[in-house]
Short mmCIF file of C-alpha atoms and ligand atoms in Angstrom, two decimals:
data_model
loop_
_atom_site.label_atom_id
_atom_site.label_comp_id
_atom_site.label_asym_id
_atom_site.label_seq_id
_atom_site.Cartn_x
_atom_site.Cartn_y
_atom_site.Cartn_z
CA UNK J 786 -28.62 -23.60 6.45
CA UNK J 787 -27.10 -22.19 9.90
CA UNK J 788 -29.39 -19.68 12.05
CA UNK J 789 -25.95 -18.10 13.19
CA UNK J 790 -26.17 -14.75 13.07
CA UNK J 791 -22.69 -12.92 11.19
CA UNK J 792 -22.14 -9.21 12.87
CA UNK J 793 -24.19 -6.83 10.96
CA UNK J 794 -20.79 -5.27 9.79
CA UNK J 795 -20.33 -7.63 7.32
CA UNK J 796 -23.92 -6.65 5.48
CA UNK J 797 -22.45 -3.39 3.92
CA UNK J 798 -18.46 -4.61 3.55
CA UNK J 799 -17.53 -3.60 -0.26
CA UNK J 800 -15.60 -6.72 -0.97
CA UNK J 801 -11.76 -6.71 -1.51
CA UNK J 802 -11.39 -7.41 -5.59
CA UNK J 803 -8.21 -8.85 -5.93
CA UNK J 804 -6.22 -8.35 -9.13
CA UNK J 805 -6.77 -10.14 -12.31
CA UNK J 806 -4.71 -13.39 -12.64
CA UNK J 807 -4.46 -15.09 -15.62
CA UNK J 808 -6.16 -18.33 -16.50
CA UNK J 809 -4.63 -21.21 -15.27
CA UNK J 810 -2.24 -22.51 -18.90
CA UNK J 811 -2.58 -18.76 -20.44
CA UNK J 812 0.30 -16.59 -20.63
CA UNK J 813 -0.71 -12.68 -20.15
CA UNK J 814 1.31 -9.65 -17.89
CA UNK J 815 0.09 -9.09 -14.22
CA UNK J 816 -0.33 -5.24 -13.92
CA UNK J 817 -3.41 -5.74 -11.48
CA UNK J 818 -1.98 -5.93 -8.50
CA UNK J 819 0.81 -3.62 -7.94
CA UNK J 820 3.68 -6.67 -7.70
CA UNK J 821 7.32 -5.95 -8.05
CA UNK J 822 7.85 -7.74 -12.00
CA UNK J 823 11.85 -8.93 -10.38
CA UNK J 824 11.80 -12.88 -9.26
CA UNK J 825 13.63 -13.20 -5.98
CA UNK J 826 17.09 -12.49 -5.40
CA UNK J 827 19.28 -15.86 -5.30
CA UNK J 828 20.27 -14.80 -2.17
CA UNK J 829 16.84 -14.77 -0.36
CA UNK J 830 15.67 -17.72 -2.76
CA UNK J 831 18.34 -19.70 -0.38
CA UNK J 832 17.25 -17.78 2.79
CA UNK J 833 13.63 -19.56 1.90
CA UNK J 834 14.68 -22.65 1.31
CA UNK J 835 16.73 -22.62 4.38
CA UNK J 836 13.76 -21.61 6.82
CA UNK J 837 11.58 -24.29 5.12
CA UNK J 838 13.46 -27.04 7.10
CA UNK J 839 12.32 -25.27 10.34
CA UNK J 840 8.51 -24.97 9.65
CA UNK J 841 7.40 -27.99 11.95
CA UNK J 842 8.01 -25.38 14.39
CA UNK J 843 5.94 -21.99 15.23
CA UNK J 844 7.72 -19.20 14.16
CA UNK J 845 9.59 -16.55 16.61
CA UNK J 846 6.41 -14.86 17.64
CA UNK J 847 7.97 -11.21 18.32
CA UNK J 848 9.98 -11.77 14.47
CA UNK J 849 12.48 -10.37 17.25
CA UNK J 850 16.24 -10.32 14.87
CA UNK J 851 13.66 -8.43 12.02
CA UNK J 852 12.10 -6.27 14.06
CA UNK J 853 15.77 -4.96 15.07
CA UNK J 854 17.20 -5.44 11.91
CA UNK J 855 14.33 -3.33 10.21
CA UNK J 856 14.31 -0.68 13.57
CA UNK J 857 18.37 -0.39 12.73
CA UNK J 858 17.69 0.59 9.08
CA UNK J 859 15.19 3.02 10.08
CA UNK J 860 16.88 4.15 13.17
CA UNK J 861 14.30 3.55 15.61
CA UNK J 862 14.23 1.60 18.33
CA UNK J 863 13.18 -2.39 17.99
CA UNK J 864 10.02 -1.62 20.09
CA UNK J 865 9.06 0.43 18.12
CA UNK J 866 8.38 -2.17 15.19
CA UNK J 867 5.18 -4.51 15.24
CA UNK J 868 5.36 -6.87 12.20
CA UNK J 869 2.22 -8.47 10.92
CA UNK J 870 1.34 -10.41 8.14
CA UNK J 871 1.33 -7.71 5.11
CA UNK J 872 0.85 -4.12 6.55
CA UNK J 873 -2.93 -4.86 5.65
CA UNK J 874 -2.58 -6.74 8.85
CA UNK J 875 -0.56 -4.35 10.74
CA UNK J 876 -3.41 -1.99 10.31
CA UNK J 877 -5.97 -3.99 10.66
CA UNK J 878 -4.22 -4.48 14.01
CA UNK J 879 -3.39 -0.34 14.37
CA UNK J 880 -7.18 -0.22 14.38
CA UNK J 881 -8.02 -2.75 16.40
CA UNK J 882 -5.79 -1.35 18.98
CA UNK J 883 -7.01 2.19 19.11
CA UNK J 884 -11.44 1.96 18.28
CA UNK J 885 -14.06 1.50 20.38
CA UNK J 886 -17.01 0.82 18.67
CA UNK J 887 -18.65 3.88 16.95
CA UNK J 888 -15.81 5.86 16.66
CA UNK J 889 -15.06 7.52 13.23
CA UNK J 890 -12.16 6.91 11.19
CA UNK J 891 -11.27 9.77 8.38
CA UNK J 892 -10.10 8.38 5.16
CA UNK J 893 -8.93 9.47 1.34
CA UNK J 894 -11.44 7.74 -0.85
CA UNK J 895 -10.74 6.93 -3.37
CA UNK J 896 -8.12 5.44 -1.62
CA UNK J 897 -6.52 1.25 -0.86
CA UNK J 898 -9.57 -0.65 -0.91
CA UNK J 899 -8.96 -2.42 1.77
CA UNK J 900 -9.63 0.74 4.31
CA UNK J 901 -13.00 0.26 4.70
CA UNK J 902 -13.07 -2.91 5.16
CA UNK J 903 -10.87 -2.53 8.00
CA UNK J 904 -12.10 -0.24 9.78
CA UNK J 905 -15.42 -1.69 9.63
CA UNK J 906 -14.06 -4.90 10.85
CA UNK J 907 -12.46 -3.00 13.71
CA UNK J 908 -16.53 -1.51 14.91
CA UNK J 909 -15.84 2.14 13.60
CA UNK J 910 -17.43 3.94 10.70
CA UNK J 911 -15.41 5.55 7.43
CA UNK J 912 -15.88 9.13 6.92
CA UNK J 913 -14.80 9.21 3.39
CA UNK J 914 -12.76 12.24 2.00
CA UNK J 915 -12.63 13.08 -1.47
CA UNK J 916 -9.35 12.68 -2.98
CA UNK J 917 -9.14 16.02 -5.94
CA UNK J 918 -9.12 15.27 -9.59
CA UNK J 919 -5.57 15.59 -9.81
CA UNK J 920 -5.30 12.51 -7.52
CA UNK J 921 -3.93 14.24 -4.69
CA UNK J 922 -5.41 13.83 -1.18
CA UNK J 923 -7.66 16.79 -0.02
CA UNK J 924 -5.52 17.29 3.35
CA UNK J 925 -7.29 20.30 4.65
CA UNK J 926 -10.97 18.71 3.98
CA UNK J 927 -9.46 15.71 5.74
CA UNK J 928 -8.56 17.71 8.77
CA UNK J 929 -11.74 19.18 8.49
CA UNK J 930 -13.87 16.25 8.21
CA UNK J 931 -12.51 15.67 11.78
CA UNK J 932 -14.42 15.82 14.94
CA UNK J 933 -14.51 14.54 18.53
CA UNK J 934 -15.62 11.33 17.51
CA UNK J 935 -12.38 10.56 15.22
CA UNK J 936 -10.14 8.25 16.42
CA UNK J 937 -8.01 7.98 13.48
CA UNK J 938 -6.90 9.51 10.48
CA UNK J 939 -5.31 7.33 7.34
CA UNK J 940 -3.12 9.21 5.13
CA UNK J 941 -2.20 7.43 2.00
CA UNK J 942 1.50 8.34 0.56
CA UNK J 943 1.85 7.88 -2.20
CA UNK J 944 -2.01 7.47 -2.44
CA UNK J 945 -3.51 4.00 -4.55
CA UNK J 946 -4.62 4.10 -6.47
CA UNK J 947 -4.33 7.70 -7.94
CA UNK J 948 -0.17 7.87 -7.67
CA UNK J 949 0.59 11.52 -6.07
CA UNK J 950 2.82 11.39 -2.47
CA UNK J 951 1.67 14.01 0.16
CA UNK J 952 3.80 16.76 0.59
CA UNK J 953 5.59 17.66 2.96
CA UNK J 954 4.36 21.34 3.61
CA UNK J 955 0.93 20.43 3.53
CA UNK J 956 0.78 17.49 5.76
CA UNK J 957 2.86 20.01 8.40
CA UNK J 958 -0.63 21.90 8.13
CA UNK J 959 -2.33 19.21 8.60
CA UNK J 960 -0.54 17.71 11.57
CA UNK J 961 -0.72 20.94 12.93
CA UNK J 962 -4.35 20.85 12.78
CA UNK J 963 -5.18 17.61 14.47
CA UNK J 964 -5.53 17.08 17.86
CA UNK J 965 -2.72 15.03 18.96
CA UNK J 966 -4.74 12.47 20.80
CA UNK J 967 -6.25 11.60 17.00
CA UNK J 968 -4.08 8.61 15.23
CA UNK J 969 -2.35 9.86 12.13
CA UNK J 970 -1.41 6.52 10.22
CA UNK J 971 0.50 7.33 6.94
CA UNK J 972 0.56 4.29 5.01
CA UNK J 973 3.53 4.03 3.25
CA UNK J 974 3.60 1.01 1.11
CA UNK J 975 5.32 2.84 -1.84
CA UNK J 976 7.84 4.97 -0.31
CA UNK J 977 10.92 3.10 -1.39
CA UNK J 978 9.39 4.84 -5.04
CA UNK J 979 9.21 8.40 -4.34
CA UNK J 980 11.36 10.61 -6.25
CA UNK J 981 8.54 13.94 -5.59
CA UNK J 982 11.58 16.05 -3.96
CA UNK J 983 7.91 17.66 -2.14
CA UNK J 984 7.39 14.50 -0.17
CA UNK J 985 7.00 14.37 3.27
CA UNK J 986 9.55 12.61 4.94
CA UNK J 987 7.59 9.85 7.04
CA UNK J 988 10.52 8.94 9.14
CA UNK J 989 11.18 12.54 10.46
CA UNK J 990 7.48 13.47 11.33
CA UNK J 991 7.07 10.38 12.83
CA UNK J 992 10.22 11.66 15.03
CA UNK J 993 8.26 14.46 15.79
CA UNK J 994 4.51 13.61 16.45
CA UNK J 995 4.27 10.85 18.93
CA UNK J 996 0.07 10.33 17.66
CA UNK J 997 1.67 9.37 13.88
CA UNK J 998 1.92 5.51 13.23
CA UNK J 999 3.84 4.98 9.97
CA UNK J 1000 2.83 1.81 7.64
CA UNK J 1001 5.44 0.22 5.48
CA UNK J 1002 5.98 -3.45 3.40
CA UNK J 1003 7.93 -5.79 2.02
CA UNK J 1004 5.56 -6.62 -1.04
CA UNK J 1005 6.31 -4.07 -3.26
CA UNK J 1006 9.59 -2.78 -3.40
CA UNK J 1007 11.37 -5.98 -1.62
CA UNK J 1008 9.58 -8.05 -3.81
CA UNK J 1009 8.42 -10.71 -1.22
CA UNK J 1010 4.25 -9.84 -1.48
CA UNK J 1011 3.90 -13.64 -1.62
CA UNK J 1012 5.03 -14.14 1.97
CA UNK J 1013 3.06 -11.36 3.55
CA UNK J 1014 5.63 -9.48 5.56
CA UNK J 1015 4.85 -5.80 6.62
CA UNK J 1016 4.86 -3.60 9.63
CA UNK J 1017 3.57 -0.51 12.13
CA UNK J 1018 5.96 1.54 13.03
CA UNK J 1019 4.57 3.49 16.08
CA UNK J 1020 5.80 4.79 19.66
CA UNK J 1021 6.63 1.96 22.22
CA UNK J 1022 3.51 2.27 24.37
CA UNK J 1023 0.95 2.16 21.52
CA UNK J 1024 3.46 -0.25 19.70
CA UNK J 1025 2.99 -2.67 22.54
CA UNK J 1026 -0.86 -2.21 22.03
CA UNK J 1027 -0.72 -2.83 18.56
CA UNK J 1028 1.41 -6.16 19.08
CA UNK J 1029 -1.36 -7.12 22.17
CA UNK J 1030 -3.58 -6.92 19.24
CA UNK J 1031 -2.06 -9.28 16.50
CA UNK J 1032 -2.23 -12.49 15.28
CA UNK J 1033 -0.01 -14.51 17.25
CA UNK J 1034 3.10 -15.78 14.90
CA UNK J 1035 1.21 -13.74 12.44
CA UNK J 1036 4.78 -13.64 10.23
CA UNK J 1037 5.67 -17.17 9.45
CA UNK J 1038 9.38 -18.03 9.93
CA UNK J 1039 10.20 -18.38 5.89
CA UNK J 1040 8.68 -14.89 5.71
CA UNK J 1041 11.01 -13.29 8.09
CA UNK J 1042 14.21 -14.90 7.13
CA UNK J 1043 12.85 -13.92 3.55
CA UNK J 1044 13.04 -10.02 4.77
CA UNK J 1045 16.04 -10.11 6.74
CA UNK J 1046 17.55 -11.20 3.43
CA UNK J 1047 15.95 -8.86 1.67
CA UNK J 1048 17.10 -5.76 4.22
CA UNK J 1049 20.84 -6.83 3.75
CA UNK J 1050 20.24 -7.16 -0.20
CA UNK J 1051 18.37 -3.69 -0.07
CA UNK J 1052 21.44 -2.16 -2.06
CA UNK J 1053 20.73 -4.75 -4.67
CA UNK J 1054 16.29 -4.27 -4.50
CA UNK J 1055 16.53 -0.37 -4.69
CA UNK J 1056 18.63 -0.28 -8.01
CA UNK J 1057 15.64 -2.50 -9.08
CA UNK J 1058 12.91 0.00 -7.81
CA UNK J 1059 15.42 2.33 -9.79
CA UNK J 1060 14.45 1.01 -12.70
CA UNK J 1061 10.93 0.29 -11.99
CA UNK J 1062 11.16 4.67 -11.27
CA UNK J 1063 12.76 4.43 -14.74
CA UNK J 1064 10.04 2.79 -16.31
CA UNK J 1065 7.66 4.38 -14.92
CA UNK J 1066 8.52 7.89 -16.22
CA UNK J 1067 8.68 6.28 -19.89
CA UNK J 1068 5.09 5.25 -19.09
CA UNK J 1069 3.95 8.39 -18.14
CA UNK J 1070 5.85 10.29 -20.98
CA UNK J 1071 4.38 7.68 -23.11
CA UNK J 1072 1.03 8.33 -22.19
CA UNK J 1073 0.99 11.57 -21.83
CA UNK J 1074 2.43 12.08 -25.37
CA UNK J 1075 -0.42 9.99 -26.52
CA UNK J 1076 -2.88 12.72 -24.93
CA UNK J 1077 -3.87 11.21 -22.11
CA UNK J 1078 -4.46 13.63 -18.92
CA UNK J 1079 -2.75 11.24 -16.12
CA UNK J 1080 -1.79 12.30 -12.63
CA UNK J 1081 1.89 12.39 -11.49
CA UNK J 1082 2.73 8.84 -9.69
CA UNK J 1083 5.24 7.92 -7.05
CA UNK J 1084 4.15 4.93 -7.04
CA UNK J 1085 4.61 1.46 -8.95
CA UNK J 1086 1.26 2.16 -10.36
CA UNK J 1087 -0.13 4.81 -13.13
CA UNK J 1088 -4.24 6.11 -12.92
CA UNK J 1089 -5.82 6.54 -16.22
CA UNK J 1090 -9.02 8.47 -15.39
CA UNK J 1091 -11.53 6.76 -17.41
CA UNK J 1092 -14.91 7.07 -15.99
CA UNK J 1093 -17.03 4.97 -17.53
CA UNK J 1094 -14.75 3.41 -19.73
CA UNK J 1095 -12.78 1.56 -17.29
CA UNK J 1096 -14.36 -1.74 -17.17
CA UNK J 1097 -13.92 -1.64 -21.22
CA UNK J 1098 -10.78 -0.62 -20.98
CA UNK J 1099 -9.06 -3.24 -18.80
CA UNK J 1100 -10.97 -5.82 -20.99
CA UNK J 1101 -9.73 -4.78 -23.54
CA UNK J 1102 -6.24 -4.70 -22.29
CA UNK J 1103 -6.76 -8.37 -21.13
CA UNK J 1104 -7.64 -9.32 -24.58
CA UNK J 1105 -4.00 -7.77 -25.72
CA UNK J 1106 -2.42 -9.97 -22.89
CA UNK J 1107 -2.17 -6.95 -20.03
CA UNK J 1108 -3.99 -7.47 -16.82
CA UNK J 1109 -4.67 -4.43 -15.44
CA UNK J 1110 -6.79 -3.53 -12.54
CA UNK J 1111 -10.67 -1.03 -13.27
CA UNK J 1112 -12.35 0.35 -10.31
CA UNK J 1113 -15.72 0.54 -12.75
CA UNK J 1114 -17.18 3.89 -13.14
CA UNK J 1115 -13.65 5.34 -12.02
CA UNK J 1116 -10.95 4.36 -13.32
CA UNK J 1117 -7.98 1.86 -14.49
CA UNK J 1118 -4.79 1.27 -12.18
CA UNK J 1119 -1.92 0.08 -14.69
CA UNK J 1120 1.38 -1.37 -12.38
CA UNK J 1121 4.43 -0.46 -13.56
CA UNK J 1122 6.00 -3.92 -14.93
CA UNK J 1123 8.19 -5.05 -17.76
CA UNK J 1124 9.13 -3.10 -20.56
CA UNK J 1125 7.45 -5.64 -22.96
CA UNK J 1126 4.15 -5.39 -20.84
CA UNK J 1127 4.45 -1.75 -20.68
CA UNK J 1128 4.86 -1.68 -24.35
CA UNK J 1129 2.17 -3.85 -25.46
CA UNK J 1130 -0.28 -1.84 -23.06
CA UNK J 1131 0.90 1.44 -24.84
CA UNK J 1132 -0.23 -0.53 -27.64
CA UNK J 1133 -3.81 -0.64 -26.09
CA UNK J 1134 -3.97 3.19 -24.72
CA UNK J 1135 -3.18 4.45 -27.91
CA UNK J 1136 -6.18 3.18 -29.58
CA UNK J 1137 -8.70 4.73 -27.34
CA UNK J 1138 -9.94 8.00 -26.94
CA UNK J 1139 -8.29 10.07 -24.53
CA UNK J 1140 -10.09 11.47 -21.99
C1 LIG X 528 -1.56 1.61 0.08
C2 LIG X 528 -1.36 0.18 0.44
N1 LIG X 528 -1.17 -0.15 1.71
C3 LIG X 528 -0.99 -1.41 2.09
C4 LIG X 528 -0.97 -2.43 1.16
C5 LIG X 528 -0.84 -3.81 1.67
O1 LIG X 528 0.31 -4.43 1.34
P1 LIG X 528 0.76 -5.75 2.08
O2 LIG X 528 -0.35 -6.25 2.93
O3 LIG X 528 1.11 -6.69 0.99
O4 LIG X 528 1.93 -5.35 2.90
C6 LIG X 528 -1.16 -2.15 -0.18
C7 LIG X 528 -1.19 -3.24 -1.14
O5 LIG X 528 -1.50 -3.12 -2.29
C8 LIG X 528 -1.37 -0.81 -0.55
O6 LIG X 528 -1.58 -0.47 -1.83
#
């Protein structure tokens, strides 16, 4: 038994539940963990197998030709992107780069799980925010839960697991609101999904407020969550803090050449997320029809409210061959998958009562 003491951190850390998987020889659809359902373009499939001759060698540390090739498609400039290994990195990194131990970080809750894990990890405490009924975040509370002790501010958009994107009005109000020397990081995982013509437009506030760090990923909409690419976008001075921060060669070389084929196949991956859009309104519809009270989603991901059903629920669903993903007590994310899996789950909703 070691006497080491572990940081007393780790005492109260909720633990990060990954999605269900299914048994190792069992067939059953993965709608646990928010995955794009498309396989790998052929063109990226050859991108990975050419980088896997090169991995007896450390990666390029900086991911210099995808930082520019992503800063091009975003017109930014390259300094302005730090990658990291699956934006959870990147903001584990944001964070590490900007608290000092005590300092207070305001967060959506219920919100990604991973937050406050994070920002314990990075010495600061969560002040949690509740996110309304309808799923949208609580933006004025938010700015009001701040105070001199916040350091940063973590705006979900679209928010997971409850679906709605901010607006664009209200998160004016908002930024208006907060002092500038408080971090506003809008995590944008989803944004490649957002049809909500409302949305704030991440790109053009970041233009505007140099204190807003923007979050985005290739896991979900480029389909490449198993290599763990995502990245900060922030100005060049705290951009350099956030890359003193990182995990050196955090983004493995497969992994980048894997995105830069991915950002000149975007074309190709969008009319997929079209159709993942597409699905996801028959879902809805679907649901809705069926009488359940669901918020809207921009996401790849629907919220079924269930309260105390939810733990019922998604075994239930597993039984019928759907993995989907209960936050007990709460509620049931569904991801937005193939039209069989979203079929046989409708299956599964109908037969329960509606809340
Ligand atoms: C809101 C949000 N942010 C960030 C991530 C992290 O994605 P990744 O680390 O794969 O880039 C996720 C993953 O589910 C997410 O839901």
């Amino acid at each position: 038994m070691s006497r080491v003491a572990l940081r007393k951190a780790l005492a109260d850390l909720p633990p990060y539940v990954p999605g269900a998987r299914a048994p190792v020889g069992a067939a059953a659809y993965k709608l646990s963990s928010n995955e794009n359902p498309f396989p790998p373009l052929p063109s990226v499939v050859a991108a990975i197998a050419d980088a896997a001759v090169d991995v007896n060698r450390y990666p390029d540390m900086y991911a210099t030709e995808l930082g520019e090739a992503i800063a091009a498609s975003l017109g930014v400039t390259p300094d302005s992107i730090v990658t990291g290994c699956g934006s959870v990195a990147a903001l584990g990194h944001v964070l590490t780069a900007v608290c000092e131990a005590g300092d207070e970080v305001v967060l959506p809750w219920r919100s990604f799980e991973a937050y406050p894990i994070a920002v314990s990890l990075a010495g600061a405490e969560g002040v949690r925010v509740p996110v309304g009924a309808d799923g949208r975040l609580d933006l004025e509370a938010m700015a009001e839960a701040v105070t001199p002790r916040t350091k940063v501010v973590l705006v979900c958009t679209p928010n997971n697991p409850t679906g709605p994107a901010v607006h664009a009005d209200e998160l004016a109000r908002f930024l208006a609101a907060v002092p500038s020397d408080v971090l506003v990081v809008l995590d944008e995982a989803y944004v490649e999904f957002v049809r909500d013509e409302r949305a704030a437009d991440g790109l053009a506030v970041f233009a505007e407020h140099p204190n807003v760090v923007l979050l985005r990923t290739f896991s979900k909409a480029y389909g490449l969550a198993g290599l763990r690419v995502g990245y900060a976008v922030a100005r060049p001075r705290l951009a350099a803090g956030i890359r003193a921060a990182s995990t050196p060669f955090g983004v493995s070389h497969v992994a980048q050449l894997a995105a830069l084929a991915s950002l000149r196949a975007r074309d190709e991956l969008l009319r997929r997320v079209d159709s993942v859009v597409a699905e996801r309104a028959r879902l809805l519809t679907a649901l809705r029809a069926q009488g359940w009270t669901v918020p809207d989603s921009q996401a790849n991901f629907v919220w079924l409210p269930l309260g105390e059903q939810a733990s019922s629920f998604a075994e239930r669903c597993a039984r019928a061959g759907v993995l989907v993903r209960p936050f007990a007590g709460d509620g049931v994310r569904v991801s937005v998958g193939e039209p069989e899996a979203t079929d046989l789950f409708l299956e599964v909703s109908s037969e329960v009562t509606r809340r």
